CSV table of C-alpha atoms in Angstrom, one decimal:
chain,number,residue,atom,x,y,z
E,543,MET,CA,23.2,-4.0,-6.3
E,544,ILE,CA,21.6,-6.8,-8.4
E,545,ASP,CA,20.8,-8.7,-5.2
E,546,LEU,CA,19.1,-5.6,-3.8
E,547,LEU,CA,17.0,-5.1,-7.0
E,548,LYS,CA,15.8,-8.7,-6.7
E,549,LYS,CA,14.1,-7.6,-3.4
E,550,GLY,CA,12.2,-4.9,-5.1
E,551,ASN,CA,8.4,-5.0,-5.3
E,552,LYS,CA,7.6,-7.3,-8.2
E,553,SER,CA,4.2,-5.7,-9.0
E,554,SER,CA,5.8,-2.3,-9.5
E,555,GLY,CA,8.6,-3.7,-11.7
E,556,ILE,CA,6.1,-5.5,-14.0
E,557,ALA,CA,3.8,-2.5,-14.1
E,558,ALA,CA,6.7,-0.2,-15.1
E,559,LEU,CA,7.6,-2.4,-18.0
E,560,GLY,CA,4.0,-2.9,-19.1
E,561,ASN,CA,3.2,0.8,-19.0
E,562,THR,CA,6.4,1.7,-20.9
E,563,VAL,CA,5.2,-0.4,-23.8
E,564,LEU,CA,1.7,1.1,-23.6
E,565,ALA,CA,3.0,4.7,-23.4
E,566,ILE,CA,5.0,4.2,-26.6
E,567,ALA,CA,2.0,2.5,-28.4
E,568,LYS,CA,-0.5,5.1,-27.2
E,569,GLY,CA,1.8,8.0,-28.1
E,570,ILE,CA,2.2,6.8,-31.7
E,571,ALA,CA,-1.6,6.4,-31.9
E,572,ALA,CA,-2.3,9.8,-30.4
E,573,SER,CA,0.1,11.6,-32.8
E,574,VAL,CA,-1.4,9.9,-35.8
E,575,SER,CA,-5.1,10.2,-34.9
E,576,GLY,CA,-5.1,13.5,-32.9
E,577,SER,CA,-7.5,12.0,-30.3
E,578,GLY,CA,-7.6,13.9,-27.0
E,579,ALA,CA,-8.6,10.8,-25.0
E,580,MET,CA,-5.8,8.9,-26.5
E,581,PHE,CA,-3.4,11.7,-25.6
E,582,ALA,CA,-4.7,11.6,-22.0
E,583,THR,CA,-4.2,7.9,-21.6
E,584,THR,CA,-0.7,8.3,-23.2
E,585,LEU,CA,0.2,10.7,-20.4
E,586,HIS,CA,-1.4,8.4,-17.8
E,587,SER,CA,0.7,5.4,-19.0
E,588,ALA,CA,3.9,7.5,-19.2
E,589,ALA,CA,3.2,8.7,-15.6
E,590,ASP,CA,2.5,5.2,-14.4
E,591,ALA,CA,5.7,3.8,-16.0
E,592,LEU,CA,7.8,6.6,-14.5
E,593,ASN,CA,6.1,6.3,-11.1
E,594,GLN,CA,6.3,2.5,-10.9
E,595,ALA,CA,10.0,2.6,-11.9
E,596,PHE,CA,10.6,5.1,-9.1
E,597,VAL,CA,8.8,3.0,-6.6
E,598,PHE,CA,10.5,-0.3,-7.8
E,599,PHE,CA,13.9,1.2,-7.1
E,600,GLY,CA,12.6,2.8,-3.8
E,601,SER,CA,11.2,-0.6,-2.6
E,602,ALA,CA,14.5,-2.3,-3.4
E,603,LEU,CA,16.5,0.4,-1.5
E,604,SER,CA,14.1,0.1,1.5
E,605,GLU,CA,15.2,-3.5,1.9
E,606,LYS,CA,18.8,-2.4,2.5
E,607,GLU,CA,20.1,-3.5,5.9
E,608,PRO,CA,20.4,-0.9,8.7
E,609,THR,CA,23.8,0.8,9.1
E,610,LYS,CA,25.5,2.6,12.0
E,611,LYS,CA,24.4,5.9,10.5
E,612,PHE,CA,20.8,4.7,9.9
E,613,PRO,CA,20.2,2.2,12.7
E,614,SER,CA,16.4,2.1,12.0
E,615,GLY,CA,16.9,1.0,8.4
E,616,PHE,CA,15.6,2.4,5.2
E,617,GLY,CA,11.9,1.3,5.3
E,618,ARG,CA,10.5,4.8,4.9
E,619,VAL,CA,12.5,5.5,1.8
E,620,VAL,CA,9.8,3.8,-0.3
E,621,ASN,CA,7.2,6.3,1.0
E,622,LEU,CA,9.5,9.1,-0.2
E,623,PHE,CA,9.7,7.6,-3.6
E,624,VAL,CA,6.0,7.2,-3.8
E,625,LEU,CA,5.5,10.9,-2.9
E,626,VAL,CA,7.8,11.8,-5.8
E,627,ALA,CA,5.6,9.6,-8.0
E,628,VAL,CA,2.5,11.5,-6.7
E,629,ILE,CA,4.1,14.8,-7.9
E,630,VAL,CA,4.5,13.3,-11.3
E,631,VAL,CA,0.9,12.1,-11.3
E,632,SER,CA,-0.3,15.6,-10.3
E,633,ILE,CA,1.6,17.2,-13.2
E,634,MET,CA,0.1,14.7,-15.6
E,635,ALA,CA,-3.3,15.3,-14.2
E,636,TYR,CA,-3.0,19.0,-14.8
E,637,GLU,CA,-1.9,18.5,-18.4
E,638,THR,CA,-4.7,16.0,-19.0
E,639,ILE,CA,-7.4,18.3,-17.6
E,640,LEU,CA,-6.0,21.2,-19.6
E,641,LYS,CA,-6.1,19.1,-22.8
E,642,GLY,CA,-9.6,18.0,-22.1
E,643,TRP,CA,-10.8,21.6,-21.5
E,644,LYS,CA,-9.3,22.7,-24.8
E,645,LEU,CA,-11.0,19.9,-26.6
E,646,ILE,CA,-14.4,20.8,-25.1
E,647,GLN,CA,-14.0,24.4,-26.2
E,648,ASP,CA,-12.8,23.4,-29.7
E,649,PRO,CA,-13.9,19.8,-30.5
E,650,HIS,CA,-12.6,18.2,-33.7
E,651,PRO,CA,-12.8,14.7,-35.1
E,652,SER,CA,-9.9,12.2,-34.7
E,653,THR,CA,-8.6,10.0,-37.5
E,654,ASN,CA,-7.7,6.2,-37.6
E,655,LEU,CA,-10.6,5.0,-35.5
E,656,LEU,CA,-9.5,1.3,-35.8
E,657,LEU,CA,-6.0,2.2,-34.6
E,658,ASN,CA,-7.4,4.0,-31.6
E,659,ILE,CA,-9.8,1.1,-30.7
E,660,GLY,CA,-7.0,-1.4,-31.1
E,661,ILE,CA,-4.6,0.5,-28.8
E,662,MET,CA,-7.4,1.0,-26.2
E,663,VAL,CA,-8.2,-2.8,-26.2
E,664,LEU,CA,-4.4,-3.5,-25.8
E,665,ALA,CA,-4.3,-1.0,-22.9
E,666,ILE,CA,-7.3,-2.7,-21.2
E,667,LEU,CA,-5.7,-6.1,-21.5
E,668,VAL,CA,-2.2,-5.0,-20.3
E,669,ASP,CA,-3.5,-2.7,-17.5
E,670,GLY,CA,-6.0,-5.4,-16.5
E,671,PHE,CA,-3.3,-8.0,-16.3
E,672,ILE,CA,-1.2,-5.7,-14.1
E,673,LEU,CA,-4.2,-4.9,-11.9
E,674,ILE,CA,-4.9,-8.6,-11.4
E,675,LYS,CA,-1.2,-9.2,-10.5
E,676,ALA,CA,-1.5,-6.3,-7.9
E,677,MET,CA,-4.6,-7.9,-6.5
E,678,LYS,CA,-2.9,-11.2,-6.0
E,679,GLU,CA,0.0,-9.4,-4.4
E,680,ILE,CA,-2.3,-7.7,-1.9
E,681,VAL,CA,-3.9,-11.1,-1.0
E,682,HIS,CA,-0.4,-12.5,-0.5
E,683,GLU,CA,1.0,-9.6,1.5
E,684,THR,CA,-2.1,-9.5,3.8
E,685,ARG,CA,-2.2,-13.3,4.2
E,686,SER,CA,-5.8,-13.4,3.0
E,687,GLU,CA,-7.2,-16.7,1.8
E,688,ALA,CA,-8.9,-16.2,-1.6
E,689,LYS,CA,-9.1,-17.8,-5.0
E,690,GLY,CA,-10.8,-16.9,-8.2
E,691,PHE,CA,-13.1,-13.9,-8.1
E,692,GLY,CA,-12.7,-13.9,-4.3
E,693,ILE,CA,-9.3,-12.2,-4.9
E,694,VAL,CA,-11.1,-9.1,-6.2
E,695,LYS,CA,-13.1,-8.8,-3.1
E,696,GLU,CA,-10.2,-9.4,-0.7
E,697,SER,CA,-7.9,-7.0,-2.5
E,698,PHE,CA,-10.4,-4.1,-2.2
E,699,LYS,CA,-11.0,-5.1,1.4
E,700,ASN,CA,-7.4,-5.3,2.4
E,701,VAL,CA,-5.6,-2.8,0.1
E,702,ALA,CA,-4.9,-0.5,3.0
E,703,LEU,CA,-2.8,-3.2,4.7
E,704,ALA,CA,-0.6,-3.9,1.7
E,705,ALA,CA,2.9,-2.4,1.2
E,706,PRO,CA,3.0,1.1,-0.3
E,707,PRO,CA,4.4,0.0,-3.7
E,708,THR,CA,1.6,-2.5,-4.1
E,709,ARG,CA,-1.0,0.0,-3.1
E,710,LEU,CA,0.4,2.4,-5.7
E,711,VAL,CA,0.3,-0.2,-8.5
E,712,PHE,CA,-3.2,-1.2,-7.5
E,713,TYR,CA,-4.7,2.3,-7.5
E,714,GLU,CA,-2.9,3.5,-10.6
E,715,ASP,CA,-3.8,0.5,-12.7
E,716,LEU,CA,-7.4,0.5,-11.4
E,717,ILE,CA,-7.6,4.1,-12.7
E,718,ALA,CA,-5.6,3.1,-15.9
E,719,THR,CA,-8.0,0.2,-16.7
E,720,SER,CA,-11.0,2.4,-15.9
E,721,GLY,CA,-9.5,5.3,-17.9
E,722,ALA,CA,-8.9,3.0,-20.9
E,723,PHE,CA,-12.5,1.9,-20.9
E,724,LEU,CA,-13.6,5.5,-20.6
E,725,ALA,CA,-11.3,6.6,-23.5
E,726,LEU,CA,-12.6,3.7,-25.7
E,727,ILE,CA,-16.2,4.6,-25.0
E,728,SER,CA,-15.6,8.3,-25.7
E,729,ILE,CA,-13.7,7.6,-28.9
E,730,VAL,CA,-16.3,5.3,-30.3
E,731,LEU,CA,-19.3,7.5,-29.3
E,732,ALA,CA,-17.7,10.6,-30.7
E,733,ASP,CA,-17.1,8.9,-34.0
E,734,LEU,CA,-20.6,7.3,-34.2
E,735,THR,CA,-22.6,10.4,-33.1
E,736,GLY,CA,-20.5,13.2,-34.4
E,737,ALA,CA,-20.5,14.7,-30.9
E,738,TYR,CA,-16.7,15.2,-30.8
E,739,ILE,CA,-17.1,17.1,-27.5
E,740,LEU,CA,-17.3,13.6,-25.9
E,741,ASP,CA,-13.6,13.2,-26.7
E,742,GLY,CA,-12.8,16.3,-24.5
E,743,ILE,CA,-15.2,15.2,-21.8
E,744,GLY,CA,-13.5,11.7,-21.6
E,745,THR,CA,-10.1,13.4,-21.5
E,746,LEU,CA,-11.3,15.7,-18.7
E,747,LEU,CA,-12.7,12.8,-16.6
E,748,ILE,CA,-9.5,10.9,-16.9
E,749,GLY,CA,-7.6,13.9,-15.6
E,750,ILE,CA,-10.0,14.2,-12.6
E,751,LEU,CA,-9.4,10.5,-11.9
E,752,LEU,CA,-5.7,11.2,-11.8
E,753,VAL,CA,-6.2,14.0,-9.3
E,754,VAL,CA,-8.2,11.7,-7.0
E,755,ILE,CA,-5.5,9.0,-7.1
E,756,ALA,CA,-2.7,11.6,-6.5
E,757,PHE,CA,-4.6,13.0,-3.5
E,758,LYS,CA,-5.2,9.6,-1.9
E,759,LEU,CA,-1.7,8.3,-2.4
E,760,GLY,CA,-0.3,11.6,-1.2
E,761,ILE,CA,-2.2,11.4,2.1
E,762,GLU,CA,-1.4,7.7,2.7
E,763,ASN,CA,2.3,8.0,2.0
E,764,THR,CA,2.7,11.2,4.0
E,765,ARG,CA,1.4,9.3,7.0
E,766,GLY,CA,3.9,6.5,6.3
E,767,LEU,CA,6.7,9.0,6.0
E,768,ILE,CA,5.9,10.5,9.4
E,769,GLY,CA,5.5,7.1,10.9
E,770,VAL,CA,2.2,5.4,11.4
E,771,ALA,CA,0.9,2.8,13.9
E,772,ALA,CA,0.3,-0.7,12.5
E,773,PRO,CA,-3.3,-1.6,11.7
E,774,LYS,CA,-5.3,-3.4,14.4
E,775,VAL,CA,-5.3,-6.7,12.5
E,776,VAL,CA,-1.4,-6.7,12.6
E,777,GLU,CA,-1.4,-5.7,16.2
E,778,ASP,CA,-3.7,-8.5,17.1
E,779,ARG,CA,-1.6,-11.0,15.2
E,780,ILE,CA,1.6,-10.0,16.9
E,781,ALA,CA,-0.1,-10.0,20.3
E,782,GLU,CA,-1.4,-13.5,19.7
E,783,THR,CA,2.1,-14.7,18.8
E,784,ILE,CA,3.5,-13.2,22.0
E,785,LEU,CA,0.8,-14.6,24.2
E,786,SER,CA,1.1,-18.1,22.6
E,787,ASP,CA,4.3,-18.6,24.6
E,788,GLN,CA,3.5,-20.8,27.6
E,789,ASP,CA,5.5,-18.5,30.0
E,790,VAL,CA,4.0,-15.2,29.0
E,791,VAL,CA,0.9,-14.3,30.9
E,792,ASP,CA,0.2,-10.7,29.8
E,793,ILE,CA,1.4,-7.8,27.6
E,794,LYS,CA,2.0,-4.7,29.6
E,795,GLU,CA,2.8,-2.5,26.6
E,796,LEU,CA,2.8,-3.0,22.9
E,797,ARG,CA,3.9,-0.4,20.3
E,798,ILE,CA,4.1,-1.3,16.6
E,799,MET,CA,5.3,1.2,14.0
E,800,GLN,CA,5.1,0.6,10.3
E,801,GLU,CA,7.9,1.7,8.0
E,802,GLY,CA,7.5,0.7,4.4
E,803,ARG,CA,6.3,-2.9,4.5
E,804,ARG,CA,8.1,-3.7,7.7
E,805,PHE,CA,7.0,-3.4,11.3
E,806,HIS,CA,9.0,-2.3,14.3
E,807,VAL,CA,7.8,-3.9,17.6
E,808,GLU,CA,8.4,-2.5,21.1
E,809,SER,CA,6.8,-4.4,24.0
E,810,TYR,CA,6.9,-5.1,27.7
E,811,ILE,CA,5.7,-8.6,28.5
E,812,GLU,CA,4.8,-10.1,31.9
E,813,LEU,CA,6.0,-13.6,32.8
E,814,ARG,CA,4.9,-16.2,35.3
E,815,GLU,CA,6.3,-15.9,38.8
E,816,GLY,CA,9.4,-17.7,40.0
E,817,PHE,CA,11.9,-17.4,37.1
E,818,THR,CA,15.5,-16.4,37.7
E,819,LEU,CA,16.8,-13.5,35.7
E,820,ALA,CA,18.7,-15.8,33.4
E,821,ASP,CA,15.6,-17.9,32.7
E,822,ALA,CA,13.5,-14.7,32.1
E,823,ASP,CA,16.1,-13.5,29.6
E,824,ASP,CA,16.0,-16.9,27.8
E,825,ILE,CA,12.2,-16.6,27.5
E,826,LYS,CA,12.4,-13.0,26.2
E,827,PHE,CA,14.9,-14.0,23.5
E,828,ARG,CA,12.7,-17.0,22.6
E,829,VAL,CA,9.6,-14.8,22.2
E,830,ARG,CA,11.7,-12.2,20.2
E,831,ASP,CA,13.0,-14.9,17.9
E,832,THR,CA,9.5,-16.2,17.3
E,833,LEU,CA,8.4,-12.7,16.3
E,834,LEU,CA,11.3,-12.2,14.0
E,835,GLU,CA,10.3,-15.4,12.0
E,836,ASP,CA,7.5,-13.2,10.6
E,837,PRO,CA,8.9,-11.8,7.3
E,838,ASP,CA,7.0,-8.5,7.9
E,839,ILE,CA,8.7,-7.7,11.2
E,840,GLY,CA,12.0,-5.8,10.9
E,841,ASP,CA,13.1,-5.6,14.5
E,842,VAL,CA,11.9,-6.3,18.0
E,843,THR,CA,12.7,-4.5,21.3
E,844,MET,CA,11.4,-6.3,24.3
E,845,GLY,CA,11.4,-5.8,28.1
E,846,ILE,CA,10.3,-8.3,30.7
E,847,LEU,CA,8.3,-7.8,33.9
E,848,GLU,CA,7.1,-10.2,36.6
E,849,THR,CA,3.3,-10.5,36.6
E,850,ASP,CA,1.3,-8.0,38.6
E,851,HIS,CA,-1.9,-10.2,38.4
E,852,VAL,CA,-3.7,-7.4,36.6
E,853,LYS,CA,-4.8,-8.3,33.1
E,854,THR,CA,-4.0,-5.5,30.6
E,855,TRP,CA,-4.2,-7.3,27.3
E,856,PRO,CA,-6.3,-7.5,25.2
E,857,LYS,CA,-7.1,-3.8,25.5
E,858,GLU,CA,-10.8,-4.6,25.6
E,859,ALA,CA,-10.3,-6.4,28.9
E,860,GLU,CA,-8.6,-3.4,30.4
E,861,ILE,CA,-11.5,-1.1,29.2
E,862,GLU,CA,-14.0,-3.5,30.6
E,863,VAL,CA,-12.3,-3.7,34.0
E,864,ASN,CA,-11.9,0.1,34.2
E,865,GLY,CA,-15.6,0.5,33.2
E,866,LYS,CA,-16.6,-1.8,36.1
E,867,GLU,CA,-14.4,0.2,38.5
E,868,ASP,CA,-16.0,3.4,37.4
E,869,ARG,CA,-19.5,2.0,37.9
E,870,THR,CA,-18.5,0.8,41.3
E,871,GLU,CA,-17.2,4.3,42.3
E,872,LYS,CA,-20.5,5.9,41.1
E,873,THR,CA,-22.5,3.3,43.2
E,874,ARG,CA,-20.6,4.3,46.3
């Protein structure tokens, strides 16, 4: 069990611990000060901690080896855990919006301004650290090359290609950091201006941000639970690996399914002419073993064909050939 937990998503594990500490600190501050914005961020941190703990255990379980009863493995389990987390976020979003609306209708001052400010600054630092960690994890998982501020750009660009747990941490802590800034601004402005309705408005906006993130994560993980094709960049990378073998001349079919952070590859490859069946089998196993060296590939099912001298990969080449044939037919 311990060995399995070690395989869990590190970003979600760190985020769960960090948000647990924040939820406790914010909860104490919210009960002492009566701040609505502080209450909203307390719920947000509590939801994040619970979600990310769920997802950490889910990501560890998804690494379990296939069994006779579950020959395809447990990759999609992590999507199920993330969907449970989405339900929790949705409930927290509802409670936050309800609290914000009540504060707008009946605004009142909060106490202990310095305590609220101190907790919000702590939240920005902790959530910001977790967010940066998630960004680095995205860059690592997507094999992007970035350093310094380039990590921020690459993480936003490639977040859709990251593992579901990493995406959850990224989106939740992006909202958490933004929400902490928003809560800090609303608390300070409400105290300075006497417009205590700003506390309710800030609370309401944080709730709306939670709804947005719940909707986005729900859509993405429902697709993953059903089974979704690998992104084109992954398909191209795998195709390039297959075609790099000196005896492979074409790819007849290539189907790649994503389950959790792993990819399942099914392919028919065309070999040069003249091989015996035994030699062709050796080539097939060689290509398969090369693909399995990729840590993101869970399993490979591969068939072999003798070349038909018709280029079908890359797909653009097939489209171009078909387009020329269509134009020829029209000319005739």
